[in-house]
């Protein structure tokens, strides 16, 4: 029997990218991210590559033109238009960090404890999107919030 969903949950993230195949190659180098068939077709049928990260999907959609996927300055760094960053949570950040380093991916911000109390490190994908990898800590803000709301 399927568990009834009470609260909204993130179903997928859609990123506008210059080259979906190149972006998919980057994300598939992260342990556990898998290329999958599209759970559904997108309107207009733009070239899209679908990946799965646990129970959440990542849609890499070909940008209509180069300008729609270019990063812009926001005052807090360079971020693509309308998007700040994505965070992927992992169970064992130390092991995941070593696996990512072994893949030869460029680490933008090394493994550290973030302001929210969780261990994290950061990468950028081929289109400049910031990607945070995080292990939730019992002392971190997110788990403390979950305990407080139950």
mmCIF file with all atom_site columns, C-alpha atoms in Angstrom:
data_model
loop_
_atom_site.group_PDB
_atom_site.id
_atom_site.type_symbol
_atom_site.label_atom_id
_atom_site.label_alt_id
_atom_site.label_comp_id
_atom_site.label_asym_id
_atom_site.label_entity_id
_atom_site.label_seq_id
_atom_site.pdbx_PDB_ins_code
_atom_site.Cartn_x
_atom_site.Cartn_y
_atom_site.Cartn_z
_atom_site.occupancy
_atom_site.B_iso_or_equiv
_atom_site.pdbx_formal_charge
_atom_site.auth_seq_id
_atom_site.auth_comp_id
_atom_site.auth_asym_id
_atom_site.auth_atom_id
_atom_site.pdbx_PDB_model_num
ATOM 1   C CA . UNK A 1 1   ? 0.000  0.000  0.000   1.00 0.00 ? 1   UNK A CA 1
ATOM 2   C CA . UNK A 1 2   ? 1.334  3.451  -0.922  1.00 0.00 ? 2   UNK A CA 1
ATOM 3   C CA . UNK A 1 3   ? 1.817  5.906  1.933   1.00 0.00 ? 3   UNK A CA 1
ATOM 4   C CA . UNK A 1 4   ? -0.506 8.909  1.698   1.00 0.00 ? 4   UNK A CA 1
ATOM 5   C CA . UNK A 1 5   ? 1.331  12.169 1.135   1.00 0.00 ? 5   UNK A CA 1
ATOM 6   C CA . UNK A 1 6   ? 0.237  14.825 3.606   1.00 0.00 ? 6   UNK A CA 1
ATOM 7   C CA . UNK A 1 7   ? 2.614  17.682 2.737   1.00 0.00 ? 7   UNK A CA 1
ATOM 8   C CA . UNK A 1 8   ? 3.958  18.920 -0.588  1.00 0.00 ? 8   UNK A CA 1
ATOM 9   C CA . UNK A 1 9   ? 7.227  17.285 -1.606  1.00 0.00 ? 9   UNK A CA 1
ATOM 10  C CA . UNK A 1 10  ? 9.755  18.242 -4.226  1.00 0.00 ? 10  UNK A CA 1
ATOM 11  C CA . UNK A 1 11  ? 9.089  16.164 -7.329  1.00 0.00 ? 11  UNK A CA 1
ATOM 12  C CA . UNK A 1 12  ? 11.793 17.431 -9.673  1.00 0.00 ? 12  UNK A CA 1
ATOM 13  C CA . UNK A 1 13  ? 14.084 20.351 -10.474 1.00 0.00 ? 13  UNK A CA 1
ATOM 14  C CA . UNK A 1 14  ? 14.307 21.612 -14.048 1.00 0.00 ? 14  UNK A CA 1
ATOM 15  C CA . UNK A 1 15  ? 17.472 23.379 -15.168 1.00 0.00 ? 15  UNK A CA 1
ATOM 16  C CA . UNK A 1 16  ? 17.874 25.274 -18.416 1.00 0.00 ? 16  UNK A CA 1
ATOM 17  C CA . UNK A 1 17  ? 21.247 24.134 -19.791 1.00 0.00 ? 17  UNK A CA 1
ATOM 18  C CA . UNK A 1 18  ? 23.266 24.727 -22.942 1.00 0.00 ? 18  UNK A CA 1
ATOM 19  C CA . UNK A 1 19  ? 23.954 21.038 -23.628 1.00 0.00 ? 19  UNK A CA 1
ATOM 20  C CA . UNK A 1 20  ? 21.806 18.448 -21.791 1.00 0.00 ? 20  UNK A CA 1
ATOM 21  C CA . UNK A 1 21  ? 24.165 15.555 -22.667 1.00 0.00 ? 21  UNK A CA 1
ATOM 22  C CA . UNK A 1 22  ? 27.202 17.430 -21.289 1.00 0.00 ? 22  UNK A CA 1
ATOM 23  C CA . UNK A 1 23  ? 25.322 18.382 -18.118 1.00 0.00 ? 23  UNK A CA 1
ATOM 24  C CA . UNK A 1 24  ? 24.087 14.792 -17.701 1.00 0.00 ? 24  UNK A CA 1
ATOM 25  C CA . UNK A 1 25  ? 27.679 13.536 -17.970 1.00 0.00 ? 25  UNK A CA 1
ATOM 26  C CA . UNK A 1 26  ? 28.647 15.935 -15.142 1.00 0.00 ? 26  UNK A CA 1
ATOM 27  C CA . UNK A 1 27  ? 25.774 14.947 -12.832 1.00 0.00 ? 27  UNK A CA 1
ATOM 28  C CA . UNK A 1 28  ? 26.198 11.221 -13.514 1.00 0.00 ? 28  UNK A CA 1
ATOM 29  C CA . UNK A 1 29  ? 29.733 11.500 -12.143 1.00 0.00 ? 29  UNK A CA 1
ATOM 30  C CA . UNK A 1 30  ? 28.181 12.182 -8.722  1.00 0.00 ? 30  UNK A CA 1
ATOM 31  C CA . UNK A 1 31  ? 27.695 8.815  -7.006  1.00 0.00 ? 31  UNK A CA 1
ATOM 32  C CA . UNK A 1 32  ? 24.049 7.730  -6.970  1.00 0.00 ? 32  UNK A CA 1
ATOM 33  C CA . UNK A 1 33  ? 22.685 10.066 -9.656  1.00 0.00 ? 33  UNK A CA 1
ATOM 34  C CA . UNK A 1 34  ? 21.256 7.937  -12.427 1.00 0.00 ? 34  UNK A CA 1
ATOM 35  C CA . UNK A 1 35  ? 20.126 8.731  -15.946 1.00 0.00 ? 35  UNK A CA 1
ATOM 36  C CA . UNK A 1 36  ? 16.553 7.594  -16.433 1.00 0.00 ? 36  UNK A CA 1
ATOM 37  C CA . UNK A 1 37  ? 13.750 7.755  -18.928 1.00 0.00 ? 37  UNK A CA 1
ATOM 38  C CA . UNK A 1 38  ? 11.547 10.814 -18.694 1.00 0.00 ? 38  UNK A CA 1
ATOM 39  C CA . UNK A 1 39  ? 8.642  10.283 -16.299 1.00 0.00 ? 39  UNK A CA 1
ATOM 40  C CA . UNK A 1 40  ? 6.624  12.459 -18.714 1.00 0.00 ? 40  UNK A CA 1
ATOM 41  C CA . UNK A 1 41  ? 7.202  14.571 -21.811 1.00 0.00 ? 41  UNK A CA 1
ATOM 42  C CA . UNK A 1 42  ? 7.564  18.332 -21.526 1.00 0.00 ? 42  UNK A CA 1
ATOM 43  C CA . UNK A 1 43  ? 5.395  20.699 -23.617 1.00 0.00 ? 43  UNK A CA 1
ATOM 44  C CA . UNK A 1 44  ? 7.060  21.619 -26.898 1.00 0.00 ? 44  UNK A CA 1
ATOM 45  C CA . UNK A 1 45  ? 9.351  18.579 -26.595 1.00 0.00 ? 45  UNK A CA 1
ATOM 46  C CA . UNK A 1 46  ? 12.642 20.453 -26.006 1.00 0.00 ? 46  UNK A CA 1
ATOM 47  C CA . UNK A 1 47  ? 15.688 18.198 -25.788 1.00 0.00 ? 47  UNK A CA 1
ATOM 48  C CA . UNK A 1 48  ? 15.611 16.977 -22.190 1.00 0.00 ? 48  UNK A CA 1
ATOM 49  C CA . UNK A 1 49  ? 17.685 14.489 -20.215 1.00 0.00 ? 49  UNK A CA 1
ATOM 50  C CA . UNK A 1 50  ? 16.178 13.107 -17.000 1.00 0.00 ? 50  UNK A CA 1
ATOM 51  C CA . UNK A 1 51  ? 18.214 12.014 -13.979 1.00 0.00 ? 51  UNK A CA 1
ATOM 52  C CA . UNK A 1 52  ? 17.094 10.574 -10.652 1.00 0.00 ? 52  UNK A CA 1
ATOM 53  C CA . UNK A 1 53  ? 18.577 11.532 -7.283  1.00 0.00 ? 53  UNK A CA 1
ATOM 54  C CA . UNK A 1 54  ? 16.877 9.323  -4.709  1.00 0.00 ? 54  UNK A CA 1
ATOM 55  C CA . UNK A 1 55  ? 13.158 10.042 -5.012  1.00 0.00 ? 55  UNK A CA 1
ATOM 56  C CA . UNK A 1 56  ? 13.632 13.382 -6.808  1.00 0.00 ? 56  UNK A CA 1
ATOM 57  C CA . UNK A 1 57  ? 14.164 13.884 -10.535 1.00 0.00 ? 57  UNK A CA 1
ATOM 58  C CA . UNK A 1 58  ? 16.415 16.410 -12.252 1.00 0.00 ? 58  UNK A CA 1
ATOM 59  C CA . UNK A 1 59  ? 15.359 17.548 -15.729 1.00 0.00 ? 59  UNK A CA 1
ATOM 60  C CA . UNK A 1 60  ? 18.143 19.036 -17.854 1.00 0.00 ? 60  UNK A CA 1
ATOM 61  C CA . UNK A 1 61  ? 16.338 21.008 -20.565 1.00 0.00 ? 61  UNK A CA 1
ATOM 62  C CA . UNK A 1 62  ? 18.055 22.492 -23.621 1.00 0.00 ? 62  UNK A CA 1
ATOM 63  C CA . UNK A 1 63  ? 17.931 26.293 -23.406 1.00 0.00 ? 63  UNK A CA 1
ATOM 64  C CA . UNK A 1 64  ? 16.119 28.090 -26.200 1.00 0.00 ? 64  UNK A CA 1
ATOM 65  C CA . UNK A 1 65  ? 19.291 30.120 -26.783 1.00 0.00 ? 65  UNK A CA 1
ATOM 66  C CA . UNK A 1 66  ? 22.649 30.737 -25.100 1.00 0.00 ? 66  UNK A CA 1
ATOM 67  C CA . UNK A 1 67  ? 21.405 33.871 -23.322 1.00 0.00 ? 67  UNK A CA 1
ATOM 68  C CA . UNK A 1 68  ? 18.736 31.953 -21.416 1.00 0.00 ? 68  UNK A CA 1
ATOM 69  C CA . UNK A 1 69  ? 21.337 29.720 -19.756 1.00 0.00 ? 69  UNK A CA 1
ATOM 70  C CA . UNK A 1 70  ? 24.073 32.261 -19.055 1.00 0.00 ? 70  UNK A CA 1
ATOM 71  C CA . UNK A 1 71  ? 24.894 33.211 -15.449 1.00 0.00 ? 71  UNK A CA 1
ATOM 72  C CA . UNK A 1 72  ? 24.456 36.786 -14.210 1.00 0.00 ? 72  UNK A CA 1
ATOM 73  C CA . UNK A 1 73  ? 25.941 38.742 -11.286 1.00 0.00 ? 73  UNK A CA 1
ATOM 74  C CA . UNK A 1 74  ? 23.547 38.985 -8.329  1.00 0.00 ? 74  UNK A CA 1
ATOM 75  C CA . UNK A 1 75  ? 25.629 40.755 -5.702  1.00 0.00 ? 75  UNK A CA 1
ATOM 76  C CA . UNK A 1 76  ? 26.223 37.507 -3.789  1.00 0.00 ? 76  UNK A CA 1
ATOM 77  C CA . UNK A 1 77  ? 28.107 35.767 -6.558  1.00 0.00 ? 77  UNK A CA 1
ATOM 78  C CA . UNK A 1 78  ? 27.379 34.659 -10.082 1.00 0.00 ? 78  UNK A CA 1
ATOM 79  C CA . UNK A 1 79  ? 24.143 32.725 -10.441 1.00 0.00 ? 79  UNK A CA 1
ATOM 80  C CA . UNK A 1 80  ? 22.023 31.813 -13.440 1.00 0.00 ? 80  UNK A CA 1
ATOM 81  C CA . UNK A 1 81  ? 18.944 33.978 -13.886 1.00 0.00 ? 81  UNK A CA 1
ATOM 82  C CA . UNK A 1 82  ? 16.088 33.030 -11.518 1.00 0.00 ? 82  UNK A CA 1
ATOM 83  C CA . UNK A 1 83  ? 17.949 30.283 -9.692  1.00 0.00 ? 83  UNK A CA 1
ATOM 84  C CA . UNK A 1 84  ? 20.192 30.373 -6.615  1.00 0.00 ? 84  UNK A CA 1
ATOM 85  C CA . UNK A 1 85  ? 21.463 26.828 -6.059  1.00 0.00 ? 85  UNK A CA 1
ATOM 86  C CA . UNK A 1 86  ? 20.365 23.244 -5.592  1.00 0.00 ? 86  UNK A CA 1
ATOM 87  C CA . UNK A 1 87  ? 21.234 21.066 -2.637  1.00 0.00 ? 87  UNK A CA 1
ATOM 88  C CA . UNK A 1 88  ? 21.573 17.295 -2.774  1.00 0.00 ? 88  UNK A CA 1
ATOM 89  C CA . UNK A 1 89  ? 21.573 15.564 0.598   1.00 0.00 ? 89  UNK A CA 1
ATOM 90  C CA . UNK A 1 90  ? 23.757 12.518 1.213   1.00 0.00 ? 90  UNK A CA 1
ATOM 91  C CA . UNK A 1 91  ? 24.014 10.086 4.129   1.00 0.00 ? 91  UNK A CA 1
ATOM 92  C CA . UNK A 1 92  ? 27.841 10.068 4.478   1.00 0.00 ? 92  UNK A CA 1
ATOM 93  C CA . UNK A 1 93  ? 29.366 13.359 3.362   1.00 0.00 ? 93  UNK A CA 1
ATOM 94  C CA . UNK A 1 94  ? 32.980 12.325 4.038   1.00 0.00 ? 94  UNK A CA 1
ATOM 95  C CA . UNK A 1 95  ? 32.758 9.268  1.809   1.00 0.00 ? 95  UNK A CA 1
ATOM 96  C CA . UNK A 1 96  ? 30.792 11.149 -0.853  1.00 0.00 ? 96  UNK A CA 1
ATOM 97  C CA . UNK A 1 97  ? 33.376 13.980 -0.857  1.00 0.00 ? 97  UNK A CA 1
ATOM 98  C CA . UNK A 1 98  ? 36.216 11.496 -1.411  1.00 0.00 ? 98  UNK A CA 1
ATOM 99  C CA . UNK A 1 99  ? 34.259 9.789  -4.213  1.00 0.00 ? 99  UNK A CA 1
ATOM 100 C CA . UNK A 1 100 ? 33.633 13.136 -5.935  1.00 0.00 ? 100 UNK A CA 1
ATOM 101 C CA . UNK A 1 101 ? 37.290 14.145 -5.576  1.00 0.00 ? 101 UNK A CA 1
ATOM 102 C CA . UNK A 1 102 ? 38.298 10.784 -7.093  1.00 0.00 ? 102 UNK A CA 1
ATOM 103 C CA . UNK A 1 103 ? 36.063 11.616 -10.091 1.00 0.00 ? 103 UNK A CA 1
ATOM 104 C CA . UNK A 1 104 ? 38.263 14.666 -10.708 1.00 0.00 ? 104 UNK A CA 1
ATOM 105 C CA . UNK A 1 105 ? 35.417 17.161 -10.341 1.00 0.00 ? 105 UNK A CA 1
ATOM 106 C CA . UNK A 1 106 ? 36.419 20.689 -9.335  1.00 0.00 ? 106 UNK A CA 1
ATOM 107 C CA . UNK A 1 107 ? 35.403 21.492 -5.774  1.00 0.00 ? 107 UNK A CA 1
ATOM 108 C CA . UNK A 1 108 ? 34.338 25.122 -5.496  1.00 0.00 ? 108 UNK A CA 1
ATOM 109 C CA . UNK A 1 109 ? 34.069 25.192 -1.705  1.00 0.00 ? 109 UNK A CA 1
ATOM 110 C CA . UNK A 1 110 ? 35.708 22.321 0.240   1.00 0.00 ? 110 UNK A CA 1
ATOM 111 C CA . UNK A 1 111 ? 34.107 20.166 2.900   1.00 0.00 ? 111 UNK A CA 1
ATOM 112 C CA . UNK A 1 112 ? 33.125 22.273 5.901   1.00 0.00 ? 112 UNK A CA 1
ATOM 113 C CA . UNK A 1 113 ? 30.356 22.882 8.411   1.00 0.00 ? 113 UNK A CA 1
ATOM 114 C CA . UNK A 1 114 ? 27.975 25.472 6.988   1.00 0.00 ? 114 UNK A CA 1
ATOM 115 C CA . UNK A 1 115 ? 26.142 28.278 8.774   1.00 0.00 ? 115 UNK A CA 1
ATOM 116 C CA . UNK A 1 116 ? 23.124 25.953 9.132   1.00 0.00 ? 116 UNK A CA 1
ATOM 117 C CA . UNK A 1 117 ? 25.193 23.449 11.173  1.00 0.00 ? 117 UNK A CA 1
ATOM 118 C CA . UNK A 1 118 ? 25.392 20.789 8.441   1.00 0.00 ? 118 UNK A CA 1
ATOM 119 C CA . UNK A 1 119 ? 28.521 19.397 6.745   1.00 0.00 ? 119 UNK A CA 1
ATOM 120 C CA . UNK A 1 120 ? 28.695 20.492 3.117   1.00 0.00 ? 120 UNK A CA 1
ATOM 121 C CA . UNK A 1 121 ? 30.801 21.135 0.031   1.00 0.00 ? 121 UNK A CA 1
ATOM 122 C CA . UNK A 1 122 ? 30.033 22.879 -3.251  1.00 0.00 ? 122 UNK A CA 1
ATOM 123 C CA . UNK A 1 123 ? 30.554 22.290 -6.992  1.00 0.00 ? 123 UNK A CA 1
ATOM 124 C CA . UNK A 1 124 ? 29.433 24.090 -10.166 1.00 0.00 ? 124 UNK A CA 1
ATOM 125 C CA . UNK A 1 125 ? 27.923 22.238 -13.078 1.00 0.00 ? 125 UNK A CA 1
ATOM 126 C CA . UNK A 1 126 ? 28.930 22.928 -16.707 1.00 0.00 ? 126 UNK A CA 1
ATOM 127 C CA . UNK A 1 127 ? 26.375 25.782 -16.973 1.00 0.00 ? 127 UNK A CA 1
ATOM 128 C CA . UNK A 1 128 ? 27.579 27.479 -13.787 1.00 0.00 ? 128 UNK A CA 1
ATOM 129 C CA . UNK A 1 129 ? 24.764 26.305 -11.526 1.00 0.00 ? 129 UNK A CA 1
ATOM 130 C CA . UNK A 1 130 ? 25.949 26.005 -7.914  1.00 0.00 ? 130 UNK A CA 1
ATOM 131 C CA . UNK A 1 131 ? 25.438 22.535 -6.421  1.00 0.00 ? 131 UNK A CA 1
ATOM 132 C CA . UNK A 1 132 ? 25.625 22.042 -2.658  1.00 0.00 ? 132 UNK A CA 1
ATOM 133 C CA . UNK A 1 133 ? 26.168 18.528 -1.297  1.00 0.00 ? 133 UNK A CA 1
ATOM 134 C CA . UNK A 1 134 ? 25.078 18.253 2.335   1.00 0.00 ? 134 UNK A CA 1
ATOM 135 C CA . UNK A 1 135 ? 24.759 15.757 5.156   1.00 0.00 ? 135 UNK A CA 1
ATOM 136 C CA . UNK A 1 136 ? 22.010 16.712 7.585   1.00 0.00 ? 136 UNK A CA 1
ATOM 137 C CA . UNK A 1 137 ? 23.294 16.949 11.146  1.00 0.00 ? 137 UNK A CA 1
ATOM 138 C CA . UNK A 1 138 ? 21.169 16.388 14.267  1.00 0.00 ? 138 UNK A CA 1
ATOM 139 C CA . UNK A 1 139 ? 22.427 19.817 15.395  1.00 0.00 ? 139 UNK A CA 1
ATOM 140 C CA . UNK A 1 140 ? 21.637 21.461 12.024  1.00 0.00 ? 140 UNK A CA 1
ATOM 141 C CA . UNK A 1 141 ? 18.776 23.877 11.455  1.00 0.00 ? 141 UNK A CA 1
ATOM 142 C CA . UNK A 1 142 ? 16.764 21.576 9.171   1.00 0.00 ? 142 UNK A CA 1
ATOM 143 C CA . UNK A 1 143 ? 16.537 18.569 11.521  1.00 0.00 ? 143 UNK A CA 1
ATOM 144 C CA . UNK A 1 144 ? 16.001 20.854 14.515  1.00 0.00 ? 144 UNK A CA 1
ATOM 145 C CA . UNK A 1 145 ? 13.092 22.430 12.606  1.00 0.00 ? 145 UNK A CA 1
ATOM 146 C CA . UNK A 1 146 ? 11.621 18.999 11.813  1.00 0.00 ? 146 UNK A CA 1
ATOM 147 C CA . UNK A 1 147 ? 11.786 18.011 15.501  1.00 0.00 ? 147 UNK A CA 1
ATOM 148 C CA . UNK A 1 148 ? 10.172 21.300 16.567  1.00 0.00 ? 148 UNK A CA 1
ATOM 149 C CA . UNK A 1 149 ? 7.267  20.897 14.114  1.00 0.00 ? 149 UNK A CA 1
ATOM 150 C CA . UNK A 1 150 ? 6.309  17.394 15.282  1.00 0.00 ? 150 UNK A CA 1
#
